[in-house]
JSON list of C-alpha atoms and ligand atoms in Angstrom, two decimals:
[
{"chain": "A", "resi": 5, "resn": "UNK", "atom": "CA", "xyz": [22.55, 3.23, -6.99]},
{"chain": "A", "resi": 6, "resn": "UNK", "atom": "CA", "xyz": [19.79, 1.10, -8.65]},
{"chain": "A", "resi": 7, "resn": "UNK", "atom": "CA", "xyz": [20.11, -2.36, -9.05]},
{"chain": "A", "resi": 8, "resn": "UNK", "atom": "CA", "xyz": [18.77, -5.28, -10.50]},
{"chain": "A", "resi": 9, "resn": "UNK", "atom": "CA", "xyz": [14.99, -4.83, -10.71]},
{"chain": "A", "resi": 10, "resn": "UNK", "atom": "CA", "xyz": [13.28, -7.51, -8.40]},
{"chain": "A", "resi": 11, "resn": "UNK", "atom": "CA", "xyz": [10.26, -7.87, -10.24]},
{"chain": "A", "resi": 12, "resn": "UNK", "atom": "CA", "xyz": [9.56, -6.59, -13.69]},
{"chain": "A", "resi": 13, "resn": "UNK", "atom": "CA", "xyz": [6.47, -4.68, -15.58]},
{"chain": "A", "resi": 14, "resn": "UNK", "atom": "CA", "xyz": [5.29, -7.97, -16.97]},
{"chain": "A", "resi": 15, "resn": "UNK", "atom": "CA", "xyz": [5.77, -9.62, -13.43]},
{"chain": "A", "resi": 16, "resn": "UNK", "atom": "CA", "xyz": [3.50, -6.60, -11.59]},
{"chain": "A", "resi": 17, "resn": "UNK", "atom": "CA", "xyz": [1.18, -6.49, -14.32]},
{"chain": "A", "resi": 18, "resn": "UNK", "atom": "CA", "xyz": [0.78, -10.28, -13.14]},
{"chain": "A", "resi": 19, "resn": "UNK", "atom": "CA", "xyz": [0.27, -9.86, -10.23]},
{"chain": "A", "resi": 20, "resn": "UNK", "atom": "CA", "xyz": [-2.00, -7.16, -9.93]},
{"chain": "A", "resi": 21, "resn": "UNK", "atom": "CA", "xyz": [-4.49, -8.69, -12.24]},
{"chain": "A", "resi": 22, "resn": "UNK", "atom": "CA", "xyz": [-4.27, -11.72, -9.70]},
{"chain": "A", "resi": 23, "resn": "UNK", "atom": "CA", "xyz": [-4.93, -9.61, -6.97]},
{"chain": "A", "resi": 24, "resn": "UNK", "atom": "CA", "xyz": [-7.88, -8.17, -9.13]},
{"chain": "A", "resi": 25, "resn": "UNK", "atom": "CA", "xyz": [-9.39, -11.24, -9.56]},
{"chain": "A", "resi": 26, "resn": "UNK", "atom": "CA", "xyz": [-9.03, -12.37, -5.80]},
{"chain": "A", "resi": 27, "resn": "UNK", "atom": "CA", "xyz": [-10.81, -9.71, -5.02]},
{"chain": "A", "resi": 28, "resn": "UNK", "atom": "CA", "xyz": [-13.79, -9.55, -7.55]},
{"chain": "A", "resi": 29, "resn": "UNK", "atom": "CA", "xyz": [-14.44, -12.97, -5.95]},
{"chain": "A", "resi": 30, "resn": "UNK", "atom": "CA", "xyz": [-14.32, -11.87, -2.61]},
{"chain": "A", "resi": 31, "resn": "UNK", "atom": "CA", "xyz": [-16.50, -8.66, -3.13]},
{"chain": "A", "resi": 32, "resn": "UNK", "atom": "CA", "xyz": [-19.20, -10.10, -5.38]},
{"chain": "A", "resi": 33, "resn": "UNK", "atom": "CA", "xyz": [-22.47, -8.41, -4.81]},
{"chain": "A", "resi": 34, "resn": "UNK", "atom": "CA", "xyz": [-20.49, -5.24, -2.81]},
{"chain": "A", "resi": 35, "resn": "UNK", "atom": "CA", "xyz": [-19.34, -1.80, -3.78]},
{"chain": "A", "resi": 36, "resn": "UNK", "atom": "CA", "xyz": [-15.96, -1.77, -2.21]},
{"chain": "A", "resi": 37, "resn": "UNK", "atom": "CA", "xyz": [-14.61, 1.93, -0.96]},
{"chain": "A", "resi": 38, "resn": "UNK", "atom": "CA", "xyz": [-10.84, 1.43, -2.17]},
{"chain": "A", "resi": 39, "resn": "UNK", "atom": "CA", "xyz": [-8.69, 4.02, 0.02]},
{"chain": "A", "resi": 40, "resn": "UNK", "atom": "CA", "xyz": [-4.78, 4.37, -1.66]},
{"chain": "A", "resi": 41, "resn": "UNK", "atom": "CA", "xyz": [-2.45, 5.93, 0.76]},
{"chain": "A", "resi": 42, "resn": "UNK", "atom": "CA", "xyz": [-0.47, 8.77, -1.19]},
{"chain": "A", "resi": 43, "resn": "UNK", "atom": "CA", "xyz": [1.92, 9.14, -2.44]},
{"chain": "A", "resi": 44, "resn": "UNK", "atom": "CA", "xyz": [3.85, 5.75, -3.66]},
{"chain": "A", "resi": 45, "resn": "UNK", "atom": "CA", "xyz": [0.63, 3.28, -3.58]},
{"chain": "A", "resi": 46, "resn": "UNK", "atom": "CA", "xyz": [-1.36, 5.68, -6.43]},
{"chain": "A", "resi": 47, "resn": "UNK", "atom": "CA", "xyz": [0.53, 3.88, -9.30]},
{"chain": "A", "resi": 48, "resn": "UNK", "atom": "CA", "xyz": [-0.36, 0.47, -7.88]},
{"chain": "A", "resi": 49, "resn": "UNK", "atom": "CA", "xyz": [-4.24, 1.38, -7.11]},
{"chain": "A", "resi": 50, "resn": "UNK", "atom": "CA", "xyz": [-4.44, 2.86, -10.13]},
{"chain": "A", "resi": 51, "resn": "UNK", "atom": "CA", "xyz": [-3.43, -0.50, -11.78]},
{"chain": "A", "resi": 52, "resn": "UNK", "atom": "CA", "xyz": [-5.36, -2.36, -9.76]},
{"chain": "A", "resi": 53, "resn": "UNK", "atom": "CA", "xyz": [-8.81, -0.40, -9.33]},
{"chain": "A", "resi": 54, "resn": "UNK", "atom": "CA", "xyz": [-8.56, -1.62, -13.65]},
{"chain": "A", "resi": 55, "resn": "UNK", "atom": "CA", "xyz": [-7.99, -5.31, -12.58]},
{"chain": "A", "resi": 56, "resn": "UNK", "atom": "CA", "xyz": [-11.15, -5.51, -10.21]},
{"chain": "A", "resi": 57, "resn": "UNK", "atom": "CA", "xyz": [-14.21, -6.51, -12.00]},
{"chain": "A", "resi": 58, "resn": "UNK", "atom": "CA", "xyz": [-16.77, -4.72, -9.33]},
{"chain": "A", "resi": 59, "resn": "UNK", "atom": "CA", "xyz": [-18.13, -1.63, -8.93]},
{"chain": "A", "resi": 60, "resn": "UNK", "atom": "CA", "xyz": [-15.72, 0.43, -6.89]},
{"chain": "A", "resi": 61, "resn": "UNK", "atom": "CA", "xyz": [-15.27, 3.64, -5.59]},
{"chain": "A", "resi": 62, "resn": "UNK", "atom": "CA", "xyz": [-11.26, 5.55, -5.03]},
{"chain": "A", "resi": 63, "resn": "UNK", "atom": "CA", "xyz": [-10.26, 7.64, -2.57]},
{"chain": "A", "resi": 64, "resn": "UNK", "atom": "CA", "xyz": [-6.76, 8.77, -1.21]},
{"chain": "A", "resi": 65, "resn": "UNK", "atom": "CA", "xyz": [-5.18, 9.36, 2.47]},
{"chain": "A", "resi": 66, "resn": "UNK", "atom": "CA", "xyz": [-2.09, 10.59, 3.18]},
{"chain": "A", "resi": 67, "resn": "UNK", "atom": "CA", "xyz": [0.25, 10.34, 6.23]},
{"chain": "A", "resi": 68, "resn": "UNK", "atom": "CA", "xyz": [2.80, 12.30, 8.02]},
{"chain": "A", "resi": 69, "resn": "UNK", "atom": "CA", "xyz": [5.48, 10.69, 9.62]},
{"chain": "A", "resi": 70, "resn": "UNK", "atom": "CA", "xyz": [7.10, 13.10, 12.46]},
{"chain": "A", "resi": 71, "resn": "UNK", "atom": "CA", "xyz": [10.21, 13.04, 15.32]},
{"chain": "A", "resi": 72, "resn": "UNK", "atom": "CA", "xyz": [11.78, 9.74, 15.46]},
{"chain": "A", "resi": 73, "resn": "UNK", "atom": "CA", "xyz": [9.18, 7.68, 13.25]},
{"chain": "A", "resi": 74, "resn": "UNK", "atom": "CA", "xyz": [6.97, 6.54, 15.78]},
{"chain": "A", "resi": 75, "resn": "UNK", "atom": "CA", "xyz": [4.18, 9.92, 15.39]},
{"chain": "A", "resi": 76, "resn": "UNK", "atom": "CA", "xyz": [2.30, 9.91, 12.37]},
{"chain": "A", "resi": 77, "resn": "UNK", "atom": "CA", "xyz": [-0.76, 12.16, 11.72]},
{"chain": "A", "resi": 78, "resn": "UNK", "atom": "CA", "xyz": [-3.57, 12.49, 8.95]},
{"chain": "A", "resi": 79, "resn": "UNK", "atom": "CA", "xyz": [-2.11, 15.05, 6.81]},
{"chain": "A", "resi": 80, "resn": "UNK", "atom": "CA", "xyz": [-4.92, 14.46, 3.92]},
{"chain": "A", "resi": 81, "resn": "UNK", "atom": "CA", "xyz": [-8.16, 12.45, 5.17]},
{"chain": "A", "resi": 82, "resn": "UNK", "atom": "CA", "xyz": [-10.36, 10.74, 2.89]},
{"chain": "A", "resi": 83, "resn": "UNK", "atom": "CA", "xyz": [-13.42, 12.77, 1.69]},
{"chain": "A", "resi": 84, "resn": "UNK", "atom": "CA", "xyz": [-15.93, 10.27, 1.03]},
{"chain": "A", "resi": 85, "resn": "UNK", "atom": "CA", "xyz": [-17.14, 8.62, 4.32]},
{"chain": "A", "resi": 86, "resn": "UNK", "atom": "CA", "xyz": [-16.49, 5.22, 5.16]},
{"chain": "A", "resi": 87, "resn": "UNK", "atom": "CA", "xyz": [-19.10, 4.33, 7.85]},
{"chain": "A", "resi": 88, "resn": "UNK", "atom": "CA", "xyz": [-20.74, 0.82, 6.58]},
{"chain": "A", "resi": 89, "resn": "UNK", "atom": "CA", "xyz": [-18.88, 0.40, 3.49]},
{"chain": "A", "resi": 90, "resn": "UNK", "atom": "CA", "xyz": [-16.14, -2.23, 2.63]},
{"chain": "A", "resi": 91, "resn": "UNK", "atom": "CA", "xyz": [-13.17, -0.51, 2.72]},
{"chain": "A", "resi": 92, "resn": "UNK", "atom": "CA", "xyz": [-9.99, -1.84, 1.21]},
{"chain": "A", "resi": 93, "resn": "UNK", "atom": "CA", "xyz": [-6.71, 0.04, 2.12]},
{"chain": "A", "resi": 94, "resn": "UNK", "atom": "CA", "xyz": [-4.29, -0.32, -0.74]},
{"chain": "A", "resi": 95, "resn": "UNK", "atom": "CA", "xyz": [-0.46, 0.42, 0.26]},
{"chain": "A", "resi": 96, "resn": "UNK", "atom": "CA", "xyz": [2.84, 0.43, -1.16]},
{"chain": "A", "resi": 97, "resn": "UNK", "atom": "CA", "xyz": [5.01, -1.40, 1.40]},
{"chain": "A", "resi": 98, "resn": "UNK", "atom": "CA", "xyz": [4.11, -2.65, 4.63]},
{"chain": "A", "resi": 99, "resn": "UNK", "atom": "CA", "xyz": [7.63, -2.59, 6.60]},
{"chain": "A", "resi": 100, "resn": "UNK", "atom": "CA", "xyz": [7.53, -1.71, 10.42]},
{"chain": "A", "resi": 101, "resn": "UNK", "atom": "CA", "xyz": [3.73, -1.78, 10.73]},
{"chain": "A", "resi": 102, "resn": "UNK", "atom": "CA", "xyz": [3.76, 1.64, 11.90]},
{"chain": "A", "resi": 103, "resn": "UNK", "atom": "CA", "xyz": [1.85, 3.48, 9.21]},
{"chain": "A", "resi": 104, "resn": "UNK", "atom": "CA", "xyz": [-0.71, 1.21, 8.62]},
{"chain": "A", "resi": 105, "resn": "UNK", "atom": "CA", "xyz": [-1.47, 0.40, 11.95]},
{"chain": "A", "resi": 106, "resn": "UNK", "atom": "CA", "xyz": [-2.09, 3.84, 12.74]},
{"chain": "A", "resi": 107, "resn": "UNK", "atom": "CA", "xyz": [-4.50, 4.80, 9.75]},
{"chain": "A", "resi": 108, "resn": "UNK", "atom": "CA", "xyz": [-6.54, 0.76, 10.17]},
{"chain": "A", "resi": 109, "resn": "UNK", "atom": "CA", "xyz": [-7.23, 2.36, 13.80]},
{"chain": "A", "resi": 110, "resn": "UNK", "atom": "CA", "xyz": [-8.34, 5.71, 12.56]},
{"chain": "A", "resi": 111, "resn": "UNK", "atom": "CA", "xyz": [-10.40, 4.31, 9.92]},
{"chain": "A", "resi": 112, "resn": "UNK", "atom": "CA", "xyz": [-11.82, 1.02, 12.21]},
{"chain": "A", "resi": 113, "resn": "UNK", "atom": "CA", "xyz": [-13.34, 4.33, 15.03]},
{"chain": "A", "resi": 114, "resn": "UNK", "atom": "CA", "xyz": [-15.41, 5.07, 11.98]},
{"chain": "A", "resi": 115, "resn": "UNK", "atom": "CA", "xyz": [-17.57, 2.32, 11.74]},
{"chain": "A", "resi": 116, "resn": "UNK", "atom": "CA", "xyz": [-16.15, 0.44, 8.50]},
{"chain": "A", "resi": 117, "resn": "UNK", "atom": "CA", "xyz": [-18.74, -2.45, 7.76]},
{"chain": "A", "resi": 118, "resn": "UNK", "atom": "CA", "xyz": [-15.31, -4.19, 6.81]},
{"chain": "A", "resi": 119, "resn": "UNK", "atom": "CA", "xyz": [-11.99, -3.41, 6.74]},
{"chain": "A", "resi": 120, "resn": "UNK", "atom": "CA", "xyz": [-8.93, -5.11, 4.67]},
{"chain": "A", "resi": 121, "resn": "UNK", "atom": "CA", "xyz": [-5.43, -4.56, 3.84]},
{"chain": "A", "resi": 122, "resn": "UNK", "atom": "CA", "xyz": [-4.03, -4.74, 0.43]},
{"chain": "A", "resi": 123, "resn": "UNK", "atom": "CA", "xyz": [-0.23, -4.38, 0.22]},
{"chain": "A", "resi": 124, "resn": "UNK", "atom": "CA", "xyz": [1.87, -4.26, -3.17]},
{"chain": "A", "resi": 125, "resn": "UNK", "atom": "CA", "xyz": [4.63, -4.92, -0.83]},
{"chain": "A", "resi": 126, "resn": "UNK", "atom": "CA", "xyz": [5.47, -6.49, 2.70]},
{"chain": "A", "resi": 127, "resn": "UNK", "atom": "CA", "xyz": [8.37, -6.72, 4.22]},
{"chain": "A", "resi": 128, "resn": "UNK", "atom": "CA", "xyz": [7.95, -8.95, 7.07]},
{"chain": "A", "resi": 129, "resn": "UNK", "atom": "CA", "xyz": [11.37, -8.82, 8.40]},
{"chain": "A", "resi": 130, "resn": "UNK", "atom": "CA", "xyz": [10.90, -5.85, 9.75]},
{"chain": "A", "resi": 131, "resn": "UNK", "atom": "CA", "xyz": [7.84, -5.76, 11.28]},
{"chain": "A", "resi": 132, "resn": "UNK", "atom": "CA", "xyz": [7.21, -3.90, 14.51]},
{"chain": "A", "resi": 133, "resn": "UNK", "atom": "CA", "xyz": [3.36, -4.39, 15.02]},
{"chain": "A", "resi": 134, "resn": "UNK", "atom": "CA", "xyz": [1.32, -7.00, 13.99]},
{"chain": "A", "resi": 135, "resn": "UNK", "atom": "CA", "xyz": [-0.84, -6.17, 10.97]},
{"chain": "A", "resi": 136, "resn": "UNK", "atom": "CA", "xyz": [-3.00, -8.28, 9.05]},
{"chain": "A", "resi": 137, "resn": "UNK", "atom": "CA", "xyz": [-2.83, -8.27, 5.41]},
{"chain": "A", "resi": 138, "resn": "UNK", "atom": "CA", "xyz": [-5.88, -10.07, 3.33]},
{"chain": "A", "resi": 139, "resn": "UNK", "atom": "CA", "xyz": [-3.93, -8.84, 0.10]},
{"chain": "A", "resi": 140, "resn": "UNK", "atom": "CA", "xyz": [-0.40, -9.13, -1.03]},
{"chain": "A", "resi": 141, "resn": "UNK", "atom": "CA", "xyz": [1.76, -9.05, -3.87]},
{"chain": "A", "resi": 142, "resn": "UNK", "atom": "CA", "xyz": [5.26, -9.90, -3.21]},
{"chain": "A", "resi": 143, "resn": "UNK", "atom": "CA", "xyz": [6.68, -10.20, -0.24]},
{"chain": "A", "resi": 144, "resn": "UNK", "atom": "CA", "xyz": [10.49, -8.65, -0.12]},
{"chain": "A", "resi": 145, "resn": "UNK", "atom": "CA", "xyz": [13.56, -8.85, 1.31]},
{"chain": "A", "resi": 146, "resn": "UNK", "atom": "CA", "xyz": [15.33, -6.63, 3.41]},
{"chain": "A", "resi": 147, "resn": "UNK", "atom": "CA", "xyz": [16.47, -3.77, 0.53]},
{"chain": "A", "resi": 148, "resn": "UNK", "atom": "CA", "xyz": [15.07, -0.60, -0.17]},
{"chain": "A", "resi": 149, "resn": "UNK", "atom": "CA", "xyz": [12.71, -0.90, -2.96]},
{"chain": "A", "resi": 150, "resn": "UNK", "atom": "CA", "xyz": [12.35, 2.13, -5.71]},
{"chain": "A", "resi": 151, "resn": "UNK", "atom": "CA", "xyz": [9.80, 2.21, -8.69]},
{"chain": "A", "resi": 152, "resn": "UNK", "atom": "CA", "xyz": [6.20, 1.49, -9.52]},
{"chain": "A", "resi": 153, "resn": "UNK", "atom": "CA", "xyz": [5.12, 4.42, -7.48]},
{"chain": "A", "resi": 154, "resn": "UNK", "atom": "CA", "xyz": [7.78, 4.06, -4.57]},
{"chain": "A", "resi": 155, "resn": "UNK", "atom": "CA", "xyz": [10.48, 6.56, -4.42]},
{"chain": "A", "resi": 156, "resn": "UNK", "atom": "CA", "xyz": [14.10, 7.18, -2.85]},
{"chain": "A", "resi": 157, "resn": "UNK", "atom": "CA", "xyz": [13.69, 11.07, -1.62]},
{"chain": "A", "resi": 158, "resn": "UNK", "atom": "CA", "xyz": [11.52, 11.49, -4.10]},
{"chain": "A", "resi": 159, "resn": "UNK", "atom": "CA", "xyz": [12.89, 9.98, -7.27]},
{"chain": "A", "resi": 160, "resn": "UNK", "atom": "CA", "xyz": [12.39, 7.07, -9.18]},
{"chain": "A", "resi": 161, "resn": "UNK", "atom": "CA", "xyz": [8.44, 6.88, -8.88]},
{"chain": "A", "resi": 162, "resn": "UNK", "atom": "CA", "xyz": [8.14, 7.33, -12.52]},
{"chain": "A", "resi": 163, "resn": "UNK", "atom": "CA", "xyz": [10.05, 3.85, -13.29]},
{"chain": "A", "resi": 164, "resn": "UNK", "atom": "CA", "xyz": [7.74, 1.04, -14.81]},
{"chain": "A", "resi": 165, "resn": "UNK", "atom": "CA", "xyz": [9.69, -1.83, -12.60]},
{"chain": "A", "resi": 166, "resn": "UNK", "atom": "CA", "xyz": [10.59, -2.38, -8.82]},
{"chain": "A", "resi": 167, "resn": "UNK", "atom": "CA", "xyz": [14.08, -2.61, -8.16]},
{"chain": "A", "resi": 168, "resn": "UNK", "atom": "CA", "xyz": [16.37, -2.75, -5.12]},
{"chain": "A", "resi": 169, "resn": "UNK", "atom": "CA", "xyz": [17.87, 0.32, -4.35]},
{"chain": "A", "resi": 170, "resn": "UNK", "atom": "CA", "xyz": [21.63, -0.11, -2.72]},
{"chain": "A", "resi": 171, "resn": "UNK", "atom": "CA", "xyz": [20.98, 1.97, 0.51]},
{"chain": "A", "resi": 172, "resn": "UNK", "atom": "CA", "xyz": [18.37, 3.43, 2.72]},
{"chain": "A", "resi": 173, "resn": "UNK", "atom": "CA", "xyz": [17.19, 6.71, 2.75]},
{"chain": "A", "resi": 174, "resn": "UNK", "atom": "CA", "xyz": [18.77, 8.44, 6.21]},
{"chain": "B", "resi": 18, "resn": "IMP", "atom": "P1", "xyz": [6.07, 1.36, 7.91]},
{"chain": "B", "resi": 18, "resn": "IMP", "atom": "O1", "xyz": [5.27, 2.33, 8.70]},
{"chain": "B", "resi": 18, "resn": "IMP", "atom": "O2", "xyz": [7.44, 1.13, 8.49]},
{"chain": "B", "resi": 18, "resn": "IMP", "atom": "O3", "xyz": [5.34, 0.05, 7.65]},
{"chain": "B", "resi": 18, "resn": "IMP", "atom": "O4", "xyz": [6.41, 2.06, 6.55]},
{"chain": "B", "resi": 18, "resn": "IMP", "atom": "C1", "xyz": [5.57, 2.04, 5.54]},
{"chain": "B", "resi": 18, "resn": "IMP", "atom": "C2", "xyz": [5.83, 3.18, 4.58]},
{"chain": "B", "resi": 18, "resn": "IMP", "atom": "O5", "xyz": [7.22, 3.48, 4.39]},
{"chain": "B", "resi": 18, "resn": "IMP", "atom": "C3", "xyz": [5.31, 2.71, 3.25]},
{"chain": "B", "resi": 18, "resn": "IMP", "atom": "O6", "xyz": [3.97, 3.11, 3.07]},
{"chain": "B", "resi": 18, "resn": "IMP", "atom": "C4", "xyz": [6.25, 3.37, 2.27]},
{"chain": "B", "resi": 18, "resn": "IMP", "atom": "O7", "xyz": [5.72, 4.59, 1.82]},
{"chain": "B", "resi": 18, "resn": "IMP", "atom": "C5", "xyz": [7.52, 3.59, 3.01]},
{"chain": "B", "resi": 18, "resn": "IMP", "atom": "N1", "xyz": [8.47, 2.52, 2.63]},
{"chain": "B", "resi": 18, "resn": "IMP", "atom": "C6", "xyz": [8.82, 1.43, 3.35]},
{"chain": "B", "resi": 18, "resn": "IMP", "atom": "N2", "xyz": [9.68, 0.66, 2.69]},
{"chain": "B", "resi": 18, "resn": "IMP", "atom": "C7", "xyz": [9.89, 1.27, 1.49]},
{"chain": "B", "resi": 18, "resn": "IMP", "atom": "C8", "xyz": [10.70, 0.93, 0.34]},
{"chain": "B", "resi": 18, "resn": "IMP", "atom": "O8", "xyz": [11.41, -0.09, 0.28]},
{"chain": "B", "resi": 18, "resn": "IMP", "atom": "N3", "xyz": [10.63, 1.80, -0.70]},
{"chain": "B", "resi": 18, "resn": "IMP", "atom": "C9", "xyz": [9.86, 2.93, -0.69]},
{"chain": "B", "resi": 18, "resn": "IMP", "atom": "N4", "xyz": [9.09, 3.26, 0.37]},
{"chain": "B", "resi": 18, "resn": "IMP", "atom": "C10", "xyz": [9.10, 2.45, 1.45]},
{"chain": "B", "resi": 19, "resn": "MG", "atom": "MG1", "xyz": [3.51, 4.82, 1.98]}
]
């Protein structure tokens, strides 16, 4: 079922410390909150939180998708509070918009002195709702994407690479 990997360990590795560096610049002088959401973006934060040469702090929300896709709820909240700090969300994949647009709202009604997206991956194809990413590493096209963190039904997160995986989880 797994494929050719689309981008290798060396290739991430690349990346991320690009992404790093892009944001040391742009948080010089701050104290960025970085919030990963769980579970498939915790290998890429934790790769990346090493790549950023500013004081940071980590914390982790996760999400519940219900029904047909469209509800999503909080089903882990961050515990340290994000009122006035610089807040970076770090995800996995940004596909319909869905997710993320939900959890930027939830965080933005508390009062964020700033508030921006970092995305290992973004699928633009396949957006539903506009979202604005400040941070992105590869953009992708439309396959289902296992390693580094993501997961088919729960397998694969342990692989060191991102490949394409040859169907969609029902
Ligand atoms: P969205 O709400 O449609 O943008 O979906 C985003 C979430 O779906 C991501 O945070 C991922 O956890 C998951 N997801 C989307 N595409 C993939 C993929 O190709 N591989 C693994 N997980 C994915
Ligand atoms: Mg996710």
């Amino acid at each position: 079922m797994i494929g050719e990997p689309l981008f290798d360990a060396p290739t991430i590795a690349g990346r991320v410390a690009e992404l790093g560096a892009q944001i040391s610049r742009d948080y010089a002088g701050k104290k960025p909150l970085l919030i990963g959401l769980m579970s498939a973006a915790t290998t890429f934060v934790a790769d990346l939180i090493r790549a950023i040469g500013v004081p940071c702090q980590l914390d982790f929300i996760a999400v519940n998708q219900f029904g047909d896709g469209d509800g999503i709820a909080l089903e882990k909240d961050a515990a340290i509070p994000v009122r006035d700090r610089d807040v970076i969300l770090v995800d996995d994949t940004v596909d319909t918009g869905l997710t993320l647009q939900y959890v930027v709202k939830t965080l933005q009604e508390r009062a964020p002195a700033s508030l921006a997206v970092c995305t290992l991956l973004d699928r633009p194809h396949r957006r539903i709702v506009d979202i604005e990413i400040k941070y992105r590493g590869f953009e992708v096209p439309d396959v289902f994407v296992v390693g580094y963190g993501l997961d088919y039904r729960g397998r694969y997160r342990e692989l060191p690479a991102l490949y394409a995986h040859g169907t969609w989880p029902a």
